[in-house]
Amino acid sequence: MALARIARNGLRRSGGTIGSYTSDKDILCEGVSAYKCPLASPQNVTAGGNMSFLSSIRKVDHVSFRSRGISVTPQYQFAQAQRIVEESDSENENPRYPSLEATKPGEKPRVVVLGTGWAACRFLKGLDTRIYDVVCISPRNHMVFTPLLASTCVGTLEFRSVAEPVSQIQSALSKDPNSYFYLASCTGINKDKHEVYCETVSDGGLPHEPYKFKVAYDKLVIAAGAEPLTFGIMGVKEHAFFLREVYHAQEIRRKLLLNLMLCENPGVSEEEKERLLHCVVIGGGPTGVEFSGELSDFIIRDVRQRYTHVKNYIRVTLIEANEILSSFDVGLRQYATKHLTKCGVRLVRGVVREVHQEKIVLSDGSDVPYGLLVWSTGVGPSEFVKALNLPKSPGGRIGVDEWLRVPSVEDIFALGDCAGFLEQTGRPVLPALAQVAEREGKYLVELFNKIGKQNGGKAFSAKDIPLGDPFVYKHLGSMASVGRYKALVDLRQSKDAKGVSLAGFISWFIGALLILRVLSAGGTGFMWL
């Protein structure tokens, strides 16, 4: 939280938030914004046709931005993905199914990017739009600076301070005549025809519901992200909150403040107050630990001053099956345990068996009542990724080779949390970290720019072009804030390697400098890793 306070002060001095926004309409936390779209109506569909704006869109029926259920970055939750790929040619060519047709000779090759996460936005940021036209397809119109999401839950930072509109990251999406952002979800891929099938995010403002279209590509980059792991535990999707999107943080903040105010009403029993103000965090990774630290700071600095009538009821419990921060140095884990305990966070070792509306049941049969439940147990492949008929790496991600290509498929690349090295490469699947995604995006965009300069941007035209050195990931270290001007910095390159490990104020100060670097970088400050 202390890191976030430094960020907030930096924002005030700079007179705004991260990036340069002309107005709040540039980014909406529900993932909706107005972008040009040549697919406005089935009667007027051309590659460079009239633009229409989706400014009236406010909510989503098939992907609820306000629900507590799992969402991914971006959100692909369509069971019919494979079915759409298998539709007949006559149905796909139906005039009611508009399309962005394949590029013609003499036109720039088209790169289609699925997603607006760390990997996708780093790729979009560096793509040479003098060589390529670019189409970005995602149900979210912005990128989220995930390390600071926990700070927005307790009001240390505002939500628009941790998000960047994708059109600010790649201006061609809003300016170039043949580059577009589509507020939609990809539902299938036709590898042979070089086409992706999409379903537009809408709530009745378009001619057909659901409004479907297809986009032809010369090169396809899949950066579809991942979704939270629930391990099939009953009740998690219905009752738990996740912390991967801006609207997740909004829901947590709303629920926390609501419970605080409800407990001040007359007639609320002592037992009910204790339940409502019991905040339970499941998962002892960096996200769970940082959120627990933020909550403890919020209780110490704000609740005890502003909610004095119920200040003795609020508490935080962190439940982890093993040790917290298992990827960090053992000394750092011990420091985090001691510090969190000192700040009032109760650490419990246990496994969740069931989740109910007002309590969770652990594997030993004990019940844990709660008023706020935040689930942070890692991520796994989304339903969209699972449905694709593409090679898979261990763990179910899209399989890629050393150059981030999907083998046996022409012109398809994958990166970020949705991709992993195939077993035959001899490389381990990289962790789902922002720095991994950012580094992959940086590598792939350099590869694309190189291929494009050698006239290999068109479909099926890069077979004989040497790709150069394969992608190599070097871990730069890990960091986690534990609250109260304290943080952990682990600079080891692997869990078993030797290296520098720091804890305390110095580590927090290093993190503060990194955040200030983000602030000073302006509109592209998210690409700081």
Short mmCIF file of C-alpha atoms in Angstrom, two decimals:
data_model
loop_
_atom_site.label_atom_id
_atom_site.label_comp_id
_atom_site.label_asym_id
_atom_site.label_seq_id
_atom_site.Cartn_x
_atom_site.Cartn_y
_atom_site.Cartn_z
CA MET A 1 0.00 0.00 0.00
CA ALA A 2 2.91 2.29 0.74
CA LEU A 3 4.16 1.75 -2.81
CA ALA A 4 0.78 2.78 -4.10
CA ARG A 5 0.77 5.92 -1.93
CA ILE A 6 4.00 6.99 -3.59
CA ALA A 7 2.36 6.35 -6.95
CA ARG A 8 -0.68 8.39 -5.94
CA ASN A 9 1.46 11.32 -4.85
CA GLY A 10 3.36 11.13 -8.13
CA LEU A 11 0.05 11.20 -9.98
CA ARG A 12 -1.03 14.31 -8.11
CA ARG A 13 2.23 16.08 -8.89
CA SER A 14 1.91 15.19 -12.55
CA GLY A 15 -1.66 16.50 -12.58
CA GLY A 16 -3.30 13.35 -13.84
CA THR A 17 -3.08 9.60 -14.05
CA ILE A 18 -0.82 7.20 -15.84
CA GLY A 19 -0.91 8.01 -19.52
CA SER A 20 -2.53 10.99 -21.22
CA TYR A 21 -6.31 10.85 -21.33
CA THR A 22 -8.44 13.37 -23.15
CA SER A 23 -11.49 12.32 -21.18
CA ASP A 24 -12.94 9.47 -19.17
CA LYS A 25 -14.55 8.20 -22.37
CA ASP A 26 -11.15 6.95 -23.55
CA ILE A 27 -11.43 4.02 -21.19
CA LEU A 28 -14.36 2.38 -19.45
CA CYS A 29 -13.81 -0.19 -16.74
CA GLU A 30 -16.52 -2.42 -18.16
CA GLY A 31 -14.30 -2.85 -21.19
CA VAL A 32 -16.40 -0.76 -23.55
CA SER A 33 -15.30 2.18 -25.63
CA ALA A 34 -16.06 3.76 -28.97
CA TYR A 35 -13.78 2.59 -31.76
CA LYS A 36 -14.11 2.69 -35.49
CA CYS A 37 -15.47 -0.47 -36.99
CA PRO A 38 -16.01 -1.26 -40.70
CA LEU A 39 -18.48 -4.01 -39.84
CA ALA A 40 -21.31 -1.68 -38.94
CA SER A 41 -24.04 -3.40 -40.92
CA PRO A 42 -24.40 -6.52 -43.08
CA GLN A 43 -25.60 -4.39 -45.99
CA ASN A 44 -22.50 -2.17 -46.08
CA VAL A 45 -19.39 -4.27 -45.54
CA THR A 46 -16.11 -3.31 -47.14
CA ALA A 47 -12.51 -3.49 -46.00
CA GLY A 48 -12.31 0.29 -45.75
CA GLY A 49 -15.98 1.14 -45.38
CA ASN A 50 -17.83 3.61 -43.22
CA MET A 51 -17.03 3.68 -39.54
CA SER A 52 -19.55 3.27 -36.77
CA PHE A 53 -19.16 3.77 -33.07
CA LEU A 54 -20.15 1.49 -30.23
CA SER A 55 -20.56 4.30 -27.74
CA SER A 56 -23.98 3.16 -26.63
CA ILE A 57 -22.76 -0.20 -25.35
CA ARG A 58 -22.96 -0.39 -21.58
CA LYS A 59 -23.22 -3.99 -20.56
CA VAL A 60 -22.56 -7.49 -21.87
CA ASP A 61 -24.98 -10.35 -21.75
CA HIS A 62 -22.78 -13.33 -22.60
CA VAL A 63 -19.78 -12.10 -20.59
CA SER A 64 -20.94 -10.33 -17.46
CA PHE A 65 -18.46 -7.63 -16.54
CA ARG A 66 -20.19 -7.14 -13.20
CA SER A 67 -20.51 -10.76 -12.17
CA ARG A 68 -18.33 -12.46 -9.63
CA GLY A 69 -17.58 -15.28 -12.02
CA ILE A 70 -14.28 -16.04 -13.65
CA SER A 71 -13.10 -13.82 -16.43
CA VAL A 72 -9.85 -13.85 -18.30
CA THR A 73 -7.63 -11.33 -20.00
CA PRO A 74 -9.20 -11.04 -22.44
CA GLN A 75 -12.44 -12.91 -21.75
CA TYR A 76 -13.01 -15.89 -24.02
CA GLN A 77 -15.81 -18.00 -22.67
CA PHE A 78 -17.54 -19.61 -25.60
CA ALA A 79 -18.24 -23.32 -25.64
CA GLN A 80 -19.12 -23.19 -29.33
CA ALA A 81 -15.61 -22.23 -30.48
CA GLN A 82 -14.95 -25.52 -32.27
CA ARG A 83 -18.44 -25.64 -33.77
CA ILE A 84 -17.97 -22.27 -35.45
CA VAL A 85 -14.74 -23.40 -37.04
CA GLU A 86 -16.55 -26.38 -38.51
CA GLU A 87 -19.39 -24.40 -40.11
CA SER A 88 -19.93 -25.00 -43.80
CA ASP A 89 -18.42 -22.72 -46.42
CA SER A 90 -21.85 -21.67 -47.59
CA GLU A 91 -22.84 -20.55 -44.11
CA ASN A 92 -19.62 -18.60 -43.60
CA GLU A 93 -20.12 -16.85 -46.93
CA ASN A 94 -23.68 -15.86 -46.04
CA PRO A 95 -24.14 -12.07 -46.42
CA ARG A 96 -25.54 -12.03 -42.88
CA TYR A 97 -22.05 -12.96 -41.69
CA PRO A 98 -19.99 -9.81 -42.50
CA SER A 99 -16.25 -9.96 -42.88
CA LEU A 100 -13.01 -8.09 -43.26
CA GLU A 101 -11.72 -9.72 -46.41
CA ALA A 102 -8.20 -10.94 -47.11
CA THR A 103 -5.63 -8.37 -48.16
CA LYS A 104 -5.06 -7.92 -51.89
CA PRO A 105 -1.74 -7.76 -53.78
CA GLY A 106 -0.11 -4.39 -53.20
CA GLU A 107 -1.80 -3.88 -49.84
CA LYS A 108 0.06 -4.10 -46.57
CA PRO A 109 -0.12 -7.49 -44.83
CA ARG A 110 -2.59 -7.68 -41.96
CA VAL A 111 -1.64 -8.82 -38.46
CA VAL A 112 -4.55 -9.87 -36.25
CA VAL A 113 -3.90 -9.78 -32.50
CA LEU A 114 -6.22 -11.52 -30.04
CA GLY A 115 -6.06 -9.86 -26.64
CA THR A 116 -5.06 -6.67 -24.81
CA GLY A 117 -2.93 -8.06 -21.99
CA TRP A 118 0.77 -7.54 -21.29
CA ALA A 119 2.00 -9.67 -24.19
CA ALA A 120 -0.46 -8.33 -26.75
CA CYS A 121 0.06 -4.68 -25.84
CA ARG A 122 3.85 -4.96 -25.85
CA PHE A 123 3.57 -6.49 -29.33
CA LEU A 124 1.14 -3.81 -30.50
CA LYS A 125 3.30 -1.04 -29.12
CA GLY A 126 6.35 -2.02 -31.18
CA LEU A 127 4.72 -3.20 -34.43
CA ASP A 128 5.88 -1.19 -37.44
CA THR A 129 2.60 0.03 -38.95
CA ARG A 130 4.47 1.28 -42.02
CA ILE A 131 4.87 -2.40 -42.88
CA TYR A 132 1.69 -3.91 -41.43
CA ASP A 133 -1.96 -3.12 -40.94
CA VAL A 134 -3.08 -4.30 -37.51
CA VAL A 135 -6.42 -5.51 -36.18
CA CYS A 136 -6.82 -6.03 -32.44
CA ILE A 137 -9.76 -8.13 -31.24
CA SER A 138 -10.65 -8.14 -27.54
CA PRO A 139 -13.69 -7.64 -25.28
CA ARG A 140 -11.55 -5.24 -23.23
CA ASN A 141 -10.42 -1.92 -24.70
CA HIS A 142 -7.55 -1.33 -22.30
CA MET A 143 -4.53 -2.88 -20.66
CA VAL A 144 -4.39 -3.30 -16.88
CA PHE A 145 -1.25 -2.67 -14.83
CA THR A 146 -1.93 -5.70 -12.63
CA PRO A 147 0.76 -5.12 -9.94
CA LEU A 148 -1.18 -2.12 -8.65
CA LEU A 149 -4.69 -3.61 -8.79
CA ALA A 150 -4.67 -4.49 -5.10
CA SER A 151 -4.10 -0.82 -4.24
CA THR A 152 -7.30 0.21 -6.01
CA CYS A 153 -9.39 -2.14 -3.85
CA VAL A 154 -8.80 0.00 -0.76
CA GLY A 155 -8.79 3.41 -2.43
CA THR A 156 -5.05 4.09 -2.40
CA LEU A 157 -5.17 4.41 -6.18
CA GLU A 158 -8.09 5.16 -8.45
CA PHE A 159 -9.07 2.67 -11.11
CA ARG A 160 -8.19 4.79 -14.13
CA SER A 161 -4.65 5.08 -12.75
CA VAL A 162 -3.93 1.40 -13.44
CA ALA A 163 -5.30 1.13 -16.98
CA GLU A 164 -4.17 2.33 -20.40
CA PRO A 165 -6.44 2.51 -23.49
CA VAL A 166 -5.13 0.26 -26.23
CA SER A 167 -5.45 3.12 -28.73
CA GLN A 168 -2.89 5.05 -26.67
CA ILE A 169 -0.50 2.12 -26.86
CA GLN A 170 -0.91 1.69 -30.64
CA SER A 171 -2.33 4.82 -32.24
CA ALA A 172 -2.76 3.11 -35.62
CA LEU A 173 -5.84 1.36 -34.22
CA SER A 174 -7.69 4.66 -34.18
CA LYS A 175 -5.92 6.54 -36.97
CA ASP A 176 -4.80 4.30 -39.83
CA PRO A 177 -7.51 3.63 -42.44
CA ASN A 178 -7.02 -0.15 -42.53
CA SER A 179 -6.20 -0.81 -38.88
CA TYR A 180 -8.98 -1.43 -36.37
CA PHE A 181 -9.86 -2.35 -32.82
CA TYR A 182 -12.90 -4.65 -32.54
CA LEU A 183 -14.71 -4.92 -29.23
CA ALA A 184 -15.42 -8.60 -29.61
CA SER A 185 -14.44 -12.09 -28.53
CA CYS A 186 -12.82 -14.60 -30.86
CA THR A 187 -14.88 -17.78 -31.00
CA GLY A 188 -12.93 -19.85 -33.51
CA ILE A 189 -10.07 -20.02 -36.01
CA ASN A 190 -9.99 -21.46 -39.53
CA LYS A 191 -6.33 -22.32 -40.05
CA ASP A 192 -6.72 -23.23 -43.70
CA LYS A 193 -8.60 -20.10 -44.73
CA HIS A 194 -6.59 -17.79 -42.48
CA GLU A 195 -9.73 -16.46 -40.80
CA VAL A 196 -10.88 -15.82 -37.25
CA TYR A 197 -14.54 -15.85 -36.25
CA CYS A 198 -15.76 -13.33 -33.72
CA GLU A 199 -18.78 -12.37 -31.68
CA THR A 200 -19.25 -8.70 -30.90
CA VAL A 201 -19.69 -7.44 -27.36
CA SER A 202 -23.17 -5.89 -27.41
CA ASP A 203 -26.48 -5.60 -25.59
CA GLY A 204 -28.96 -5.13 -28.38
CA GLY A 205 -27.55 -2.13 -30.21
CA LEU A 206 -26.53 -4.03 -33.37
CA PRO A 207 -28.65 -5.50 -36.19
CA HIS A 208 -28.26 -9.13 -35.12
CA GLU A 209 -27.79 -10.68 -31.68
CA PRO A 210 -25.33 -12.20 -31.26
CA TYR A 211 -23.57 -10.15 -33.95
CA LYS A 212 -20.94 -12.35 -35.61
CA PHE A 213 -18.29 -11.58 -38.19
CA LYS A 214 -15.00 -12.91 -39.51
CA VAL A 215 -11.62 -11.35 -40.13
CA ALA A 216 -9.00 -12.62 -42.58
CA TYR A 217 -5.39 -12.48 -41.47
CA ASP A 218 -1.94 -12.79 -42.95
CA LYS A 219 -0.37 -13.34 -39.54
CA LEU A 220 -2.24 -14.23 -36.35
CA VAL A 221 -0.93 -13.54 -32.84
CA ILE A 222 -2.87 -15.27 -30.06
CA ALA A 223 -2.39 -13.55 -26.70
CA ALA A 224 -5.67 -14.64 -25.14
CA GLY A 225 -4.46 -14.71 -21.56
CA ALA A 226 -5.60 -17.19 -18.93
CA GLU A 227 -8.33 -17.58 -16.35
CA PRO A 228 -8.21 -18.13 -12.57
CA LEU A 229 -7.85 -21.71 -11.41
CA THR A 230 -10.69 -22.95 -9.21
CA PHE A 231 -9.74 -26.67 -9.28
CA GLY A 232 -13.40 -27.50 -9.77
CA ILE A 233 -14.24 -26.55 -6.18
CA MET A 234 -17.96 -26.08 -5.69
CA GLY A 235 -19.16 -22.51 -5.17
CA VAL A 236 -15.99 -20.62 -6.10
CA LYS A 237 -17.37 -19.09 -9.29
CA GLU A 238 -20.62 -18.11 -7.60
CA HIS A 239 -19.33 -16.59 -4.36
CA ALA A 240 -15.66 -15.63 -4.64
CA PHE A 241 -14.12 -12.47 -6.04
CA PHE A 242 -11.06 -12.55 -8.30
CA LEU A 243 -8.42 -9.90 -8.77
CA ARG A 244 -7.35 -9.79 -12.42
CA GLU A 245 -9.40 -6.99 -13.92
CA VAL A 246 -10.35 -3.43 -13.01
CA TYR A 247 -13.97 -4.36 -12.45
CA HIS A 248 -12.87 -7.13 -10.07
CA ALA A 249 -11.18 -4.48 -7.92
CA GLN A 250 -14.30 -2.30 -8.16
CA GLU A 251 -16.49 -5.13 -6.88
CA ILE A 252 -14.12 -5.89 -4.00
CA ARG A 253 -13.98 -2.24 -2.99
CA ARG A 254 -17.77 -1.90 -3.16
CA LYS A 255 -18.32 -5.06 -1.12
CA LEU A 256 -15.77 -4.10 1.53
CA LEU A 257 -17.24 -0.64 2.08
CA LEU A 258 -20.81 -1.98 2.02
CA ASN A 259 -20.03 -4.49 4.76
CA LEU A 260 -18.39 -1.80 6.89
CA MET A 261 -21.45 0.41 6.67
CA LEU A 262 -23.97 -2.40 7.17
CA CYS A 263 -22.31 -3.40 10.43
CA GLU A 264 -23.02 0.04 11.91
CA ASN A 265 -26.76 -0.42 11.59
CA PRO A 266 -28.67 -1.04 14.85
CA GLY A 267 -29.74 -4.59 15.54
CA VAL A 268 -26.87 -6.35 13.75
CA SER A 269 -25.66 -9.13 16.03
CA GLU A 270 -22.09 -9.51 17.22
CA GLU A 271 -21.77 -12.78 15.34
CA GLU A 272 -23.01 -11.21 12.11
CA LYS A 273 -20.62 -8.28 12.46
CA GLU A 274 -17.70 -10.69 12.86
CA ARG A 275 -18.78 -12.59 9.75
CA LEU A 276 -19.41 -9.53 7.57
CA LEU A 277 -16.04 -8.00 8.44
CA HIS A 278 -14.03 -11.19 8.08
CA CYS A 279 -11.98 -10.85 4.88
CA VAL A 280 -10.65 -14.20 3.67
CA VAL A 281 -7.95 -14.49 1.00
CA ILE A 282 -7.35 -17.87 -0.63
CA GLY A 283 -3.86 -18.34 -2.08
CA GLY A 284 -0.48 -17.30 -0.70
CA GLY A 285 1.17 -16.21 -3.93
CA PRO A 286 2.30 -12.63 -4.61
CA THR A 287 -1.24 -11.42 -5.40
CA GLY A 288 -2.75 -12.93 -2.26
CA VAL A 289 0.06 -11.64 -0.04
CA GLU A 290 -0.04 -8.14 -1.52
CA PHE A 291 -3.81 -7.92 -1.19
CA SER A 292 -3.60 -9.11 2.42
CA GLY A 293 -0.97 -6.46 3.11
CA GLU A 294 -3.13 -3.77 1.51
CA LEU A 295 -6.11 -4.82 3.61
CA SER A 296 -4.10 -4.77 6.83
CA ASP A 297 -2.85 -1.26 6.00
CA PHE A 298 -6.41 -0.18 5.22
CA ILE A 299 -7.57 -1.46 8.60
CA ILE A 300 -4.74 0.22 10.52
CA ARG A 301 -4.77 3.56 8.70
CA ASP A 302 -8.40 4.06 7.67
CA VAL A 303 -10.90 1.74 9.34
CA ARG A 304 -9.76 2.52 12.86
CA GLN A 305 -10.23 6.24 12.19
CA ARG A 306 -13.36 6.29 10.05
CA TYR A 307 -15.30 3.26 11.30
CA THR A 308 -14.55 3.35 15.02
CA HIS A 309 -17.80 1.62 15.95
CA VAL A 310 -16.83 -1.59 14.17
CA LYS A 311 -13.04 -1.34 14.10
CA ASN A 312 -12.59 -4.27 16.48
CA TYR A 313 -14.53 -6.66 14.28
CA ILE A 314 -12.64 -6.43 11.00
CA ARG A 315 -9.88 -9.00 10.40
CA VAL A 316 -7.99 -10.67 7.58
CA THR A 317 -7.28 -14.40 7.13
CA LEU A 318 -4.92 -15.74 4.46
CA ILE A 319 -5.39 -19.45 3.66
CA GLU A 320 -2.66 -21.33 1.78
CA ALA A 321 -2.22 -25.07 1.24
CA ASN A 322 1.57 -24.90 1.59
CA GLU A 323 3.91 -21.99 2.33
CA ILE A 324 3.19 -18.45 1.25
CA LEU A 325 5.38 -17.05 -1.56
CA SER A 326 6.76 -20.51 -2.32
CA SER A 327 8.83 -19.23 -5.27
CA PHE A 328 10.72 -16.74 -3.08
CA ASP A 329 13.85 -17.28 -1.00
CA VAL A 330 13.20 -19.01 2.33
CA GLY A 331 14.45 -15.99 4.25
CA LEU A 332 12.00 -13.74 2.42
CA ARG A 333 9.15 -16.14 3.14
CA GLN A 334 9.95 -16.05 6.83
CA TYR A 335 10.13 -12.26 6.78
CA ALA A 336 6.73 -12.02 5.02
CA THR A 337 5.15 -14.44 7.50
CA LYS A 338 6.46 -12.49 10.49
CA HIS A 339 5.46 -9.12 9.07
CA LEU A 340 1.93 -10.11 8.05
CA THR A 341 1.31 -11.73 11.41
CA LYS A 342 2.53 -8.60 13.18
CA CYS A 343 0.11 -6.50 11.09
CA GLY A 344 -2.84 -8.63 12.14
CA VAL A 345 -3.15 -11.03 9.20
CA ARG A 346 -4.02 -14.55 10.37
CA LEU A 347 -2.18 -17.21 8.36
CA VAL A 348 -3.92 -20.58 8.04
CA ARG A 349 -2.58 -23.66 6.30
CA GLY A 350 -5.43 -25.55 4.73
CA VAL A 351 -7.22 -26.69 1.57
CA VAL A 352 -10.67 -25.43 0.60
CA ARG A 353 -13.22 -28.17 -0.05
CA GLU A 354 -16.39 -26.16 -0.64
CA VAL A 355 -17.45 -22.53 -0.84
CA HIS A 356 -20.88 -21.43 0.37
CA GLN A 357 -22.52 -18.02 0.38
CA GLU A 358 -21.44 -17.15 3.93
CA LYS A 359 -18.75 -19.70 4.76
CA ILE A 360 -16.05 -21.90 3.31
CA VAL A 361 -15.44 -25.51 4.32
CA LEU A 362 -11.84 -26.71 4.64
CA SER A 363 -10.65 -30.25 3.97
CA ASP A 364 -10.45 -30.97 7.71
CA GLY A 365 -14.18 -30.22 8.02
CA SER A 366 -13.84 -26.85 9.75
CA ASP A 367 -16.00 -23.91 8.70
CA VAL A 368 -14.68 -20.40 8.09
CA PRO A 369 -17.41 -17.71 7.97
CA TYR A 370 -16.64 -14.73 5.75
CA GLY A 371 -18.07 -11.47 4.47
CA LEU A 372 -15.55 -10.99 1.66
CA LEU A 373 -13.78 -13.86 -0.15
CA VAL A 374 -10.96 -13.17 -2.61
CA TRP A 375 -9.66 -16.12 -4.64
CA SER A 376 -6.06 -15.99 -5.85
CA THR A 377 -4.72 -19.48 -6.55
CA GLY A 378 -3.03 -19.05 -9.91
CA VAL A 379 -4.24 -19.23 -13.49
CA GLY A 380 -4.79 -21.86 -16.17
CA PRO A 381 -5.90 -22.17 -19.81
CA SER A 382 -9.18 -20.47 -20.73
CA GLU A 383 -12.10 -22.27 -22.32
CA PHE A 384 -11.24 -20.60 -25.62
CA VAL A 385 -7.70 -22.00 -25.58
CA LYS A 386 -8.92 -25.45 -24.58
CA ALA A 387 -11.37 -25.51 -27.51
CA LEU A 388 -8.78 -24.66 -30.17
CA ASN A 389 -7.56 -27.51 -32.32
CA LEU A 390 -3.91 -26.56 -31.92
CA PRO A 391 -0.89 -28.33 -30.40
CA LYS A 392 -0.84 -28.10 -26.62
CA SER A 393 2.06 -27.76 -24.22
CA PRO A 394 2.16 -29.42 -20.78
CA GLY A 395 -0.61 -27.88 -18.72
CA GLY A 396 -2.93 -27.28 -21.67
CA ARG A 397 -1.52 -24.04 -23.07
CA ILE A 398 -1.09 -23.47 -26.80
CA GLY A 399 2.16 -25.17 -27.78
CA VAL A 400 4.88 -23.06 -29.41
CA ASP A 401 8.43 -23.61 -30.63
CA GLU A 402 11.54 -21.58 -29.84
CA TRP A 403 10.35 -18.72 -32.12
CA LEU A 404 6.87 -18.62 -30.52
CA ARG A 405 5.33 -20.17 -33.64
CA VAL A 406 2.55 -22.74 -33.40
CA PRO A 407 4.08 -25.79 -35.16
CA SER A 408 2.38 -27.46 -38.11
CA VAL A 409 0.24 -24.34 -38.63
CA GLU A 410 1.19 -21.54 -41.00
CA ASP A 411 1.34 -17.94 -39.79
CA ILE A 412 0.01 -18.46 -36.25
CA PHE A 413 1.99 -17.35 -33.20
CA ALA A 414 1.10 -17.48 -29.50
CA LEU A 415 2.55 -15.75 -26.47
CA GLY A 416 1.80 -14.75 -22.92
CA ASP A 417 -0.17 -16.78 -20.39
CA CYS A 418 -1.99 -18.76 -23.08
CA ALA A 419 1.23 -20.17 -24.63
CA GLY A 420 3.92 -22.59 -23.51
CA PHE A 421 6.87 -24.39 -25.02
CA LEU A 422 6.18 -27.85 -26.44
CA GLU A 423 7.91 -30.81 -24.83
CA GLN A 424 10.03 -31.49 -27.91
CA THR A 425 11.73 -28.11 -27.53
CA GLY A 426 13.30 -29.28 -24.29
CA ARG A 427 12.30 -26.05 -22.56
CA PRO A 428 10.11 -25.69 -19.50
CA VAL A 429 6.76 -23.93 -19.68
CA LEU A 430 7.40 -20.41 -18.42
CA PRO A 431 5.40 -19.04 -15.47
CA ALA A 432 2.39 -16.82 -16.03
CA LEU A 433 4.14 -13.58 -15.14
CA ALA A 434 3.89 -10.08 -16.57
CA GLN A 435 7.61 -9.94 -17.27
CA VAL A 436 7.46 -13.19 -19.25
CA ALA A 437 4.59 -11.89 -21.37
CA GLU A 438 6.25 -8.52 -21.90
CA ARG A 439 9.55 -10.11 -22.94
CA GLU A 440 7.80 -12.45 -25.38
CA GLY A 441 5.90 -9.54 -26.91
CA LYS A 442 9.11 -7.59 -27.35
CA TYR A 443 10.85 -10.55 -29.01
CA LEU A 444 7.97 -11.36 -31.34
CA VAL A 445 7.48 -7.79 -32.56
CA GLU A 446 11.16 -7.58 -33.47
CA LEU A 447 10.77 -10.86 -35.37
CA PHE A 448 7.68 -9.55 -37.19
CA ASN A 449 9.38 -6.30 -38.16
CA LYS A 450 12.34 -8.26 -39.47
CA ILE A 451 10.12 -10.59 -41.49
CA GLY A 452 8.10 -7.68 -42.86
CA LYS A 453 11.18 -5.87 -44.13
CA GLN A 454 12.05 -9.02 -46.11
CA ASN A 455 8.59 -9.16 -47.71
CA GLY A 456 7.48 -12.06 -45.56
CA GLY A 457 4.45 -10.43 -44.00
CA LYS A 458 1.86 -11.89 -46.36
CA ALA A 459 0.26 -15.26 -45.71
CA PHE A 460 2.44 -18.28 -46.59
CA SER A 461 5.36 -16.01 -47.53
CA ALA A 462 7.76 -16.42 -44.59
CA LYS A 463 8.76 -20.06 -45.09
CA ASP A 464 12.24 -19.39 -46.48
CA ILE A 465 13.09 -16.35 -44.37
CA PRO A 466 15.65 -17.05 -41.61
CA LEU A 467 14.17 -16.17 -38.23
CA GLY A 468 17.42 -15.61 -36.40
CA ASP A 469 18.03 -16.38 -32.74
CA PRO A 470 15.25 -18.14 -30.84
CA PHE A 471 13.53 -16.62 -27.83
CA VAL A 472 15.45 -16.92 -24.57
CA TYR A 473 13.92 -15.84 -21.28
CA LYS A 474 16.12 -14.55 -18.47
CA HIS A 475 14.34 -14.03 -15.19
CA LEU A 476 15.09 -10.60 -13.71
CA GLY A 477 13.72 -11.36 -10.27
CA SER A 478 10.50 -11.13 -8.30
CA MET A 479 9.01 -8.53 -6.03
CA ALA A 480 6.07 -8.44 -3.62
CA SER A 481 4.80 -5.74 -1.29
CA VAL A 482 3.71 -6.78 2.20
CA GLY A 483 2.45 -3.37 3.38
CA ARG A 484 3.65 -0.65 5.78
CA TYR A 485 6.60 0.49 3.63
CA LYS A 486 7.90 -3.07 3.45
CA ALA A 487 8.51 -5.26 0.41
CA LEU A 488 10.46 -8.29 -0.80
CA VAL A 489 12.90 -8.37 -3.71
CA ASP A 490 14.27 -11.71 -4.91
CA LEU A 491 16.86 -11.29 -7.67
CA ARG A 492 17.63 -14.98 -8.10
CA GLN A 493 17.20 -16.28 -11.65
CA SER A 494 15.51 -19.46 -10.44
CA LYS A 495 14.09 -20.95 -7.27
CA ASP A 496 17.19 -23.07 -6.57
CA ALA A 497 19.79 -20.56 -7.74
CA LYS A 498 21.85 -18.27 -5.56
CA GLY A 499 21.45 -14.52 -5.71
CA VAL A 500 20.60 -11.31 -3.93
CA SER A 501 17.48 -11.22 -1.76
CA LEU A 502 16.31 -8.08 0.03
CA ALA A 503 13.50 -7.36 2.45
CA GLY A 504 12.19 -4.32 4.26
CA PHE A 505 12.27 -0.62 3.49
CA ILE A 506 15.10 -0.86 0.92
CA SER A 507 13.07 -3.31 -1.15
CA TRP A 508 10.04 -1.07 -0.90
CA PHE A 509 12.14 1.92 -2.02
CA ILE A 510 13.32 0.00 -5.10
CA GLY A 511 9.69 -0.72 -5.96
CA ALA A 512 8.76 2.92 -5.46
CA LEU A 513 11.45 3.94 -7.94
CA LEU A 514 10.08 1.48 -10.49
CA ILE A 515 6.57 2.90 -10.07
CA LEU A 516 7.84 6.44 -10.49
CA ARG A 517 9.58 5.28 -13.65
CA VAL A 518 6.20 4.10 -14.91
CA LEU A 519 4.65 7.47 -14.10
CA SER A 520 7.42 9.43 -15.82
CA ALA A 521 7.16 7.30 -18.97
CA GLY A 522 3.76 8.76 -19.85
CA GLY A 523 1.34 6.97 -22.16
CA THR A 524 3.61 3.99 -22.78
CA GLY A 525 4.72 3.66 -19.19
CA PHE A 526 3.27 0.17 -18.82
CA MET A 527 6.09 -1.32 -20.87
CA TRP A 528 8.73 -0.72 -18.21
CA LEU A 529 9.91 -4.27 -17.58
#
